XYZ file of C-alpha atoms in Angstrom:
76
model
C 124.305 104.256 113.783
C 120.837 103.129 114.908
C 118.962 105.791 112.957
C 120.956 105.033 109.792
C 120.210 101.310 110.184
C 116.510 102.100 110.685
C 116.363 104.164 107.500
C 118.206 101.448 105.554
C 115.801 98.814 106.912
C 112.879 101.077 105.987
C 114.050 101.184 102.386
C 114.444 97.405 102.273
C 111.074 96.614 103.866
C 108.968 99.387 102.313
C 107.387 97.266 99.561
C 107.039 94.082 101.618
C 105.523 95.618 104.750
C 103.835 98.541 103.023
C 104.022 102.223 103.862
C 101.974 102.294 107.114
C 103.671 99.317 108.774
C 107.198 100.114 107.542
C 106.799 103.685 108.829
C 105.671 102.446 112.251
C 108.593 99.997 112.450
C 111.117 102.663 111.429
C 109.728 105.207 113.888
C 110.429 102.935 116.857
C 114.258 103.145 116.867
C 114.233 106.718 115.551
C 111.838 107.882 118.276
C 113.887 106.123 120.931
C 117.087 107.691 119.572
C 115.475 111.096 120.128
C 114.631 110.324 123.748
C 111.187 108.752 123.631
C 110.369 105.459 125.291
C 109.298 102.509 123.161
C 105.566 103.058 123.803
C 105.723 106.692 122.748
C 107.812 105.873 119.681
C 105.511 103.038 118.614
C 102.348 105.095 119.139
C 103.833 107.980 117.180
C 104.977 105.668 114.399
C 101.587 103.990 114.057
C 99.833 107.346 114.036
C 102.309 108.802 111.573
C 102.123 105.788 109.255
C 98.331 105.685 109.150
C 97.779 109.439 108.900
C 100.405 109.959 106.192
C 99.065 106.982 104.256
C 95.529 108.389 104.352
C 96.768 111.859 103.419
C 98.930 110.831 100.480
C 97.156 107.757 99.124
C 93.520 108.679 99.677
C 93.442 112.464 99.652
C 96.310 113.372 97.304
C 96.047 110.195 95.158
C 99.744 109.292 95.529
C 100.008 105.507 95.215
C 101.715 103.961 98.243
C 102.168 100.232 98.910
C 99.955 98.700 101.599
C 101.960 95.471 101.916
C 100.837 93.171 104.712
C 97.975 95.493 105.641
C 96.303 95.389 102.215
C 93.263 93.703 103.765
C 92.683 96.898 105.800
C 93.722 99.652 103.388
C 92.890 97.982 100.068
C 95.505 96.175 98.034
C 98.290 97.831 96.069
């Protein structure tokens, strides 16, 4: 139930929050569902969101939304 709700919320908030932030937010309940504590899940989500954004958007030129963090990553 919690993981399904997290994925549904991810889809709803993807454009508004942007890829890096939405990924970090989604990773929190998913990481906790797999046994991590909230600090581990949040750290993993932030790292995952930023690294995947840099990989896909900057290196592979796949356009991803930056949302609320456009002032850091450049607006799209």
